[in-house]
Amino acid sequence: MNTETFESCEKEEFLDASRDTFPPSSNEVIAKYFSGGFLSKDEFHMNTFSIFPFPNSRTQLPGRIPNRVFSIWAVLKDFVGNDLTHISLPITLNEPLSVLHKYLEGFAYETEMLNIVNTEDPIERLENIAAYFAISQSSFAYRIYKPFNPLLGETFELIINKKNFFCVCEQVSHHPPISAFHFETPKIRVRGCIGNGIKFWGTSIDVMLDGSVFYEVLDSNGDVETVITLGNFPMYSARGVIMGNIWLERYGTVHIANHTSGHTLDLTFKKRGWFSNRDLNAVEGVVVDRNGKVLRNLYGNWTNEIWSCSHEMYKRIKANPTLGKGQHSKLLCKPIPKLPNSEQYFNMPQFSMALNELREDMNPAPTDTRFRPDIVCLENGDLERASLEKHRLEEKQRAARRLREANGDTWRPLWFDLKPDPISNRDEWRFNFEYLEQNFEKCPDIY
């Protein structure tokens, strides 16, 4: 599923293919669901986008992080070289979030998201998407607990203001684990599907992501104006497992391609050196045009700040680092500050703590993660009950799989369909918009 640089085509032919991605009826479904219809592009601005913070959202979890004394090495020593997605791990390793939540945490950076659509310059769009991708996961650097693996058919919805924002996620496959998501506003659509694998190597735990993410900037009619894709995601690696002093490293190169203009950006997350922390959390990016000419560079730290500058200026900065972050560079983004009490709540930022909150004005599907009992128990601070619920849910999922196999049935996701994609020329999980009809009678009983 890795995104590649596809052969360029004429802009109009490409956009015609992109417009075929979603049926015209999808706009009718959206208008029916959202009272009064979606806001127009002219009406849509910073004040109406407002994802963060949620109205009256919580600033802490119901319970604090439970006291748990354990050795990760003692828990995992028998699984060296194994894929941990196939293994039931103790709940002492978890934070009260699902993997589905992790793909949405970046939406806390609403300003960075708006920067993508508030410019028509293709190079600025690439830079803004790269900066958004890098900084939106900055809180992961000090969060050592793993999210829960979603159950097959588990969903999560994020719908804000009933007028200008919705996102729906679904776990469409269990082995291999694949999550599909669809995010929509009047100005931009973000869709994709990502699979993950987790390997334990003895000294480190590595998380590998495989998939495609599509950023589709929309015009005033809701048609696709620009398509930018992300693929080849960097790896997450938890180090210091044996010694117990865990820290997170992220390394590898994400490839970002503007399929409308032909520009590309490779953003490299650098690996810490053997004897120095100089490159720890450092990023470097290169923007090139369709002919391969280097135009601009990005630099900085994915836990701190991301900057951009001309290629000529970047060569001067490499020769003399004191010139960096000056008047000839542009600050693209910086992370949201940690809450003062975040260490008591798994080091989660406020946006993340609010994700699984179930409020009276919500009507999510019964498969929504907000109803998942092991996660709810853990966020309430009840570690023992959470462990029992986790085991019960895993056994229930195994029994359901055995029953399907005995009956010769196969699993079919409800809200996403596997279809050929005109942009990637591969099959991708595509949102079918049926979720917005709010008919949840056919939802499976997974909890």
Coordinates of C-alpha atoms in Angstrom, one line a residue:
M1 CA 0.0 0.0 0.0
N2 CA 3.0 2.3 0.0
T3 CA 2.4 5.5 -2.0
E4 CA 4.7 5.8 -5.0
T5 CA 5.4 8.7 -7.4
F6 CA 2.8 8.0 -10.1
E7 CA 3.3 9.0 -13.7
S8 CA 2.1 12.6 -14.2
C9 CA -0.8 13.3 -16.4
E10 CA -2.5 16.5 -17.7
K11 CA -4.1 18.4 -14.8
E12 CA -7.7 18.3 -16.2
E13 CA -7.5 14.6 -16.9
F14 CA -6.2 13.9 -13.4
L15 CA -8.9 16.0 -11.7
D16 CA -11.6 14.3 -13.8
A17 CA -10.4 11.0 -12.4
S18 CA -10.3 12.4 -8.9
R19 CA -13.9 13.7 -9.1
D20 CA -15.0 10.2 -10.0
T21 CA -13.7 9.1 -6.6
F22 CA -17.0 9.9 -4.8
P23 CA -20.5 9.7 -6.3
P24 CA -22.5 12.9 -6.5
S25 CA -25.0 11.3 -4.0
S26 CA -22.3 11.7 -1.3
N27 CA -22.9 15.5 -1.2
E28 CA -26.6 14.8 -0.8
V29 CA -26.0 12.5 2.1
I30 CA -23.8 15.1 3.8
A31 CA -26.4 17.8 3.3
K32 CA -29.1 15.6 4.7
Y33 CA -27.1 14.7 7.8
F34 CA -25.8 18.2 8.6
S35 CA -28.6 20.5 9.5
G36 CA -28.8 23.2 6.8
G37 CA -26.1 21.5 4.8
F38 CA -22.4 21.9 4.8
L39 CA -21.0 25.5 5.1
S40 CA -19.9 26.9 1.7
K41 CA -16.2 27.5 1.1
D42 CA -16.7 31.3 1.5
E43 CA -18.5 30.8 4.9
F44 CA -15.9 28.4 6.1
H45 CA -13.1 30.1 8.0
M46 CA -11.1 29.8 11.2
N47 CA -13.9 30.5 13.6
T48 CA -16.2 27.9 12.1
F49 CA -13.5 25.2 11.8
S50 CA -12.9 25.1 15.5
I51 CA -12.0 21.5 16.3
F52 CA -10.0 22.2 19.5
P53 CA -10.9 22.4 22.2
F54 CA -14.3 20.6 22.3
P55 CA -17.1 22.7 23.8
N56 CA -16.9 22.0 27.6
S57 CA -14.6 19.1 27.0
R58 CA -12.8 17.5 29.9
T59 CA -9.3 18.5 30.8
Q60 CA -8.5 15.3 32.6
L61 CA -9.5 11.7 32.6
P62 CA -12.0 10.3 35.1
G63 CA -9.2 8.5 36.9
R64 CA -5.5 8.9 37.2
I65 CA -2.9 6.5 35.8
P66 CA -3.0 3.4 38.0
N67 CA 0.1 2.5 40.0
R68 CA 1.8 -0.4 38.2
V69 CA 5.2 -1.8 38.9
F70 CA 6.4 -4.0 36.2
S71 CA 9.3 -4.7 33.9
I72 CA 8.6 -4.5 30.1
W73 CA 11.5 -6.9 29.6
A74 CA 9.9 -9.5 32.0
V75 CA 6.6 -9.2 30.1
L76 CA 8.1 -9.5 26.6
K77 CA 11.3 -11.6 27.0
D78 CA 9.6 -14.7 25.5
F79 CA 8.5 -12.8 22.4
V80 CA 11.8 -11.7 20.9
G81 CA 11.5 -11.5 17.1
N82 CA 7.7 -11.9 17.2
D83 CA 4.9 -9.7 15.7
L84 CA 3.2 -8.4 18.8
T85 CA -0.1 -7.7 17.0
H86 CA -0.7 -11.4 17.1
I87 CA -0.1 -11.7 20.9
S88 CA -2.4 -10.7 23.8
L89 CA -0.3 -8.4 26.0
P90 CA -1.1 -7.4 29.6
I91 CA -3.1 -4.2 30.1
T92 CA -0.2 -2.8 32.1
L93 CA 1.3 -1.8 28.8
N94 CA -1.7 0.2 27.6
E95 CA -3.0 3.8 27.6
P96 CA -6.8 4.3 27.4
L97 CA -6.9 5.0 23.7
S98 CA -7.5 2.8 20.7
V99 CA -5.3 2.8 17.6
L100 CA -8.3 4.5 15.9
H101 CA -7.8 7.4 18.2
K102 CA -4.1 7.7 17.3
Y103 CA -4.9 8.5 13.6
L104 CA -7.1 11.4 14.7
E105 CA -4.9 13.0 17.4
G106 CA -3.3 15.3 14.7
F107 CA -6.6 17.1 14.2
A108 CA -5.8 19.0 17.4
Y109 CA -3.6 21.1 15.1
E110 CA -6.4 23.0 13.4
T111 CA -4.2 26.0 12.5
E112 CA -1.7 23.8 10.7
M113 CA -4.6 22.0 8.9
L114 CA -6.0 25.3 7.8
N115 CA -2.6 26.4 6.5
I116 CA -2.9 23.6 4.0
V117 CA -6.1 24.9 2.4
N118 CA -5.5 28.7 2.9
T119 CA -2.8 28.8 0.2
E120 CA -3.0 28.1 -3.5
D121 CA 0.8 27.8 -3.8
P122 CA 1.6 24.1 -4.4
I123 CA 5.0 24.3 -2.7
E124 CA 3.5 25.9 0.4
R125 CA 0.9 23.2 0.5
L126 CA 3.5 20.5 0.5
E127 CA 5.5 22.3 3.3
N128 CA 2.4 22.7 5.4
I129 CA 1.3 19.1 5.1
A130 CA 4.9 17.9 5.9
A131 CA 4.9 20.2 9.0
Y132 CA 1.4 19.1 10.0
F133 CA 2.4 15.4 9.7
A134 CA 5.6 15.9 11.7
I135 CA 4.4 18.1 14.6
S136 CA 0.9 16.5 15.0
Q137 CA 2.4 13.5 16.7
S138 CA 4.9 15.4 18.9
S139 CA 3.2 14.2 22.1
F140 CA 4.2 10.6 21.2
A141 CA 7.8 11.4 22.2
Y142 CA 6.9 11.2 25.9
R143 CA 4.1 8.7 25.9
I144 CA 5.5 5.2 26.5
Y145 CA 2.2 3.2 26.8
K146 CA 0.7 1.5 23.7
P147 CA -2.9 2.1 22.5
F148 CA -5.4 -0.8 22.4
N149 CA -5.6 -2.8 19.2
P150 CA -9.0 -2.2 17.7
L151 CA -11.5 -5.1 17.6
L152 CA -12.6 -6.1 14.2
G153 CA -15.6 -3.8 13.3
E154 CA -14.7 -1.3 16.0
T155 CA -15.5 2.3 14.9
F156 CA -14.9 5.8 16.1
E157 CA -16.7 9.0 15.0
L158 CA -15.6 12.5 15.6
I159 CA -18.3 15.0 14.6
I160 CA -17.9 18.7 15.6
N161 CA -20.6 21.4 15.4
K162 CA -22.9 19.4 13.2
K163 CA -22.1 21.7 10.3
N164 CA -18.5 21.7 9.2
F165 CA -16.5 18.6 10.4
F166 CA -16.8 14.9 10.6
C167 CA -14.5 11.9 10.7
V168 CA -15.4 8.2 10.8
C169 CA -12.9 5.4 11.4
E170 CA -13.4 1.6 11.2
Q171 CA -11.2 -1.4 11.8
V172 CA -11.7 -3.2 8.5
S173 CA -9.2 -6.1 9.0
H174 CA -7.8 -7.8 12.1
H175 CA -5.0 -9.9 10.6
P176 CA -3.3 -8.0 9.2
P177 CA -4.6 -5.0 11.4
I178 CA -5.9 -2.3 9.0
S179 CA -7.7 0.9 10.0
A180 CA -9.6 3.0 7.5
F181 CA -10.7 6.6 8.1
H182 CA -12.4 9.5 6.3
F183 CA -12.3 13.1 7.4
E184 CA -14.3 15.8 5.7
T185 CA -14.8 19.6 5.9
P186 CA -16.0 22.0 3.2
K187 CA -12.4 22.8 2.3
I188 CA -10.4 19.6 2.7
R189 CA -11.0 15.8 2.7
V190 CA -8.4 13.5 4.3
R191 CA -8.9 9.8 3.7
G192 CA -6.7 6.7 4.0
C193 CA -6.1 3.2 5.4
I194 CA -3.1 2.2 7.5
G195 CA -1.9 -1.1 8.7
N196 CA 0.6 -1.6 11.5
G197 CA 3.0 -4.3 12.7
I198 CA 4.8 -4.4 16.0
K199 CA 8.1 -6.3 16.4
F200 CA 10.0 -6.9 19.6
W201 CA 13.8 -7.2 19.1
G202 CA 14.9 -7.5 22.7
T203 CA 16.4 -4.0 23.1
S204 CA 13.6 -2.2 21.2
I205 CA 10.0 -2.4 20.2
D206 CA 9.4 -1.2 16.6
V207 CA 6.1 -0.1 15.1
M208 CA 5.9 -0.2 11.3
L209 CA 3.1 1.6 9.5
D210 CA 2.1 0.7 6.0
G211 CA -0.6 2.5 4.0
S212 CA -1.7 5.6 2.1
V213 CA -3.2 8.9 3.2
F214 CA -4.8 11.3 0.7
Y215 CA -5.3 15.0 1.2
E216 CA -7.9 16.4 -1.2
V217 CA -8.3 20.1 -1.3
L218 CA -11.8 21.0 -2.4
D219 CA -13.2 23.9 -4.4
S220 CA -16.5 25.8 -3.7
N221 CA -18.5 23.0 -5.4
G222 CA -17.0 20.3 -3.3
D223 CA -14.9 19.0 -6.2
V224 CA -11.3 18.0 -5.9
E225 CA -8.9 20.9 -6.7
T226 CA -5.6 19.4 -5.5
V227 CA -4.6 15.9 -4.4
I228 CA -1.6 15.2 -2.2
T229 CA -0.6 11.8 -1.0
L230 CA 1.6 10.5 1.9
G231 CA 3.3 7.1 2.0
N232 CA 6.4 5.3 3.2
F233 CA 5.8 6.2 6.8
P234 CA 8.6 6.5 9.3
M235 CA 9.0 3.8 12.0
Y236 CA 8.4 4.3 15.7
S237 CA 10.9 2.6 18.0
A238 CA 10.8 2.4 21.8
R239 CA 14.3 2.1 23.1
G240 CA 15.7 1.2 26.5
V241 CA 13.5 -1.8 27.0
I242 CA 16.0 -3.9 29.0
M243 CA 17.1 -1.1 31.3
G244 CA 13.6 0.1 31.8
N245 CA 14.3 3.8 30.9
I246 CA 12.0 3.9 27.8
W247 CA 12.3 6.6 25.2
L248 CA 10.8 6.9 21.7
E249 CA 12.6 7.4 18.5
R250 CA 11.1 8.0 15.1
Y251 CA 13.1 7.4 11.9
G252 CA 12.6 6.9 8.2
T253 CA 11.4 9.0 5.3
V254 CA 7.8 9.9 4.4
H255 CA 7.1 10.6 0.7
I256 CA 4.7 13.4 0.0
A257 CA 3.5 14.0 -3.6
N258 CA 1.4 16.7 -5.1
H259 CA -0.2 14.8 -8.0
T260 CA -1.8 18.0 -9.4
S261 CA 1.4 20.1 -9.7
G262 CA 4.0 17.4 -9.9
H263 CA 6.0 18.7 -6.9
T264 CA 7.2 16.2 -4.2
L265 CA 8.7 16.4 -0.7
D266 CA 10.7 13.8 1.1
L267 CA 10.7 14.4 4.8
T268 CA 13.4 12.4 6.7
F269 CA 13.1 11.7 10.4
K270 CA 16.7 11.2 11.4
K271 CA 18.0 8.4 13.6
R272 CA 20.0 9.2 16.7
G273 CA 23.7 8.5 16.3
W274 CA 25.5 5.8 18.3
F275 CA 27.5 8.2 20.4
S276 CA 25.6 11.5 20.2
N277 CA 22.0 12.8 20.6
R278 CA 22.6 15.5 18.0
D279 CA 20.1 14.1 15.5
L280 CA 17.6 12.8 18.0
N281 CA 14.1 13.9 16.8
A282 CA 15.6 15.9 13.9
V283 CA 13.9 16.2 10.6
E284 CA 15.1 17.3 7.1
G285 CA 12.9 17.8 4.1
V286 CA 13.6 18.4 0.4
V287 CA 11.1 19.9 -2.0
V288 CA 11.6 19.2 -5.8
D289 CA 9.7 20.0 -8.9
R290 CA 8.5 17.5 -11.5
N291 CA 11.9 17.8 -13.2
G292 CA 13.8 16.9 -10.1
K293 CA 15.1 20.4 -9.3
V294 CA 15.5 21.1 -5.6
L295 CA 13.5 24.2 -4.6
R296 CA 13.3 24.4 -0.8
N297 CA 14.3 22.6 2.4
L298 CA 12.7 21.9 5.7
Y299 CA 14.5 21.4 9.0
G300 CA 13.9 21.3 12.7
N301 CA 12.7 18.8 15.3
W302 CA 9.4 17.0 15.3
T303 CA 9.0 17.5 19.1
N304 CA 9.8 21.2 18.9
E305 CA 9.7 23.4 15.7
I306 CA 9.7 22.9 11.9
W307 CA 11.2 25.5 9.6
S308 CA 11.5 26.0 5.9
C309 CA 13.9 28.0 3.7
S310 CA 15.2 28.3 0.1
H311 CA 17.6 25.7 -1.0
E312 CA 20.4 28.2 -1.3
M313 CA 19.8 29.4 2.3
Y314 CA 19.7 25.8 3.5
K315 CA 23.2 25.2 2.1
R316 CA 24.4 28.2 4.1
I317 CA 22.7 27.0 7.3
K318 CA 24.4 23.6 6.9
A319 CA 27.8 25.3 6.6
N320 CA 26.9 27.7 9.5
P321 CA 24.1 26.4 11.8
T322 CA 23.9 29.7 13.6
L323 CA 22.1 31.1 10.5
G324 CA 19.2 28.7 11.1
K325 CA 15.8 29.9 12.4
G326 CA 16.5 33.4 11.3
Q327 CA 14.8 36.0 9.1
H328 CA 15.5 34.0 6.0
S329 CA 13.6 30.9 7.3
K330 CA 9.9 30.5 7.9
L331 CA 8.5 28.9 11.1
L332 CA 5.9 26.4 10.0
C333 CA 4.7 25.0 13.3
K334 CA 5.4 24.2 16.9
P335 CA 3.8 21.7 19.3
I336 CA 0.9 22.4 21.6
P337 CA 2.2 22.7 25.1
K338 CA 1.7 19.9 27.6
L339 CA -0.9 20.3 30.3
P340 CA 0.5 20.8 33.8
N341 CA -1.2 17.6 35.0
S342 CA -0.6 15.4 32.0
E343 CA 1.8 13.1 33.8
Q344 CA -1.1 11.9 35.9
Y345 CA -3.0 11.0 32.8
F346 CA -0.6 9.0 30.6
N347 CA 1.0 12.2 29.4
M348 CA -1.9 12.7 27.0
P349 CA -2.7 16.1 25.6
Q350 CA -6.2 17.6 26.2
F351 CA -7.4 16.8 22.7
S352 CA -6.5 13.1 23.3
M353 CA -8.2 13.0 26.7
A354 CA -11.4 14.4 25.2
L355 CA -11.5 11.9 22.3
N356 CA -13.2 9.0 24.2
E357 CA -15.5 11.2 26.2
L358 CA -19.2 10.2 25.7
R359 CA -21.4 13.3 25.9
E360 CA -25.2 13.6 25.8
D361 CA -25.2 15.3 22.4
M362 CA -23.6 12.3 20.7
N363 CA -25.2 9.4 18.9
P364 CA -22.3 7.1 17.9
A365 CA -22.7 3.6 16.6
P366 CA -22.8 0.8 19.3
T367 CA -19.4 -0.3 17.9
D368 CA -17.8 3.1 18.8
T369 CA -14.7 3.0 21.0
R370 CA -16.5 5.1 23.6
F371 CA -18.5 2.0 24.5
R372 CA -15.5 -0.3 24.7
P373 CA -15.5 -1.4 28.4
D374 CA -11.7 -2.2 28.9
I375 CA -10.7 1.3 27.7
V376 CA -13.5 2.9 29.8
C377 CA -12.3 1.0 32.9
L378 CA -8.7 2.0 32.3
E379 CA -9.5 5.7 31.9
N380 CA -11.5 5.3 35.2
G381 CA -8.3 4.0 36.8
D382 CA -9.7 0.5 37.4
L383 CA -6.8 -1.6 36.2
E384 CA -8.1 -5.0 37.5
R385 CA -11.5 -4.6 35.9
A386 CA -9.9 -3.3 32.7
S387 CA -7.8 -6.4 32.5
L388 CA -10.8 -8.7 32.9
E389 CA -12.7 -6.9 30.2
K390 CA -9.8 -7.0 27.8
H391 CA -9.6 -10.7 28.2
R392 CA -13.3 -11.2 27.7
L393 CA -13.4 -9.1 24.6
E394 CA -10.5 -10.9 23.0
E395 CA -12.2 -14.3 23.7
K396 CA -15.4 -13.0 22.3
Q397 CA -13.7 -11.9 19.1
R398 CA -12.0 -15.3 18.8
A399 CA -15.3 -17.1 19.2
A400 CA -16.9 -14.9 16.5
R401 CA -14.1 -15.7 14.1
R402 CA -14.4 -19.4 14.7
L403 CA -18.1 -19.2 14.1
R404 CA -17.6 -17.4 10.8
E405 CA -15.1 -20.0 9.7
A406 CA -17.4 -22.8 10.6
N407 CA -20.2 -21.2 8.5
G408 CA -17.9 -20.3 5.6
D409 CA -18.6 -16.6 6.2
T410 CA -16.2 -13.8 5.6
W411 CA -16.0 -10.5 7.4
R412 CA -17.4 -7.4 5.5
P413 CA -16.9 -3.9 6.9
L414 CA -20.0 -1.8 7.1
W415 CA -18.8 1.7 6.4
F416 CA -15.9 1.3 4.0
D417 CA -15.7 -0.6 0.7
L418 CA -12.5 -1.9 -1.0
K419 CA -12.5 -0.2 -4.4
P420 CA -10.0 0.7 -7.1
D421 CA -8.6 4.1 -6.6
P422 CA -8.0 6.4 -9.6
I423 CA -5.1 8.2 -7.9
S424 CA -3.0 5.3 -6.5
N425 CA -4.1 2.8 -9.1
R426 CA -4.6 0.3 -6.3
D427 CA -7.5 -1.0 -4.2
E428 CA -8.2 1.3 -1.2
W429 CA -10.7 1.3 1.6
R430 CA -13.2 4.0 0.6
F431 CA -15.9 5.5 2.9
N432 CA -19.4 4.7 1.5
F433 CA -21.2 7.5 3.5
E434 CA -23.8 5.1 4.8
Y435 CA -22.7 5.8 8.4
L436 CA -24.2 9.3 8.1
E437 CA -27.6 7.8 7.7
Q438 CA -27.3 6.7 11.3
N439 CA -28.9 3.3 10.7
F440 CA -27.0 1.2 13.2
E441 CA -29.3 -1.8 13.4
K442 CA -26.9 -3.9 11.4
C443 CA -23.9 -3.2 13.6
P444 CA -22.3 -6.4 15.1
D445 CA -22.2 -7.0 18.9
I446 CA -18.5 -6.7 19.5
Y447 CA -18.6 -5.6 23.2

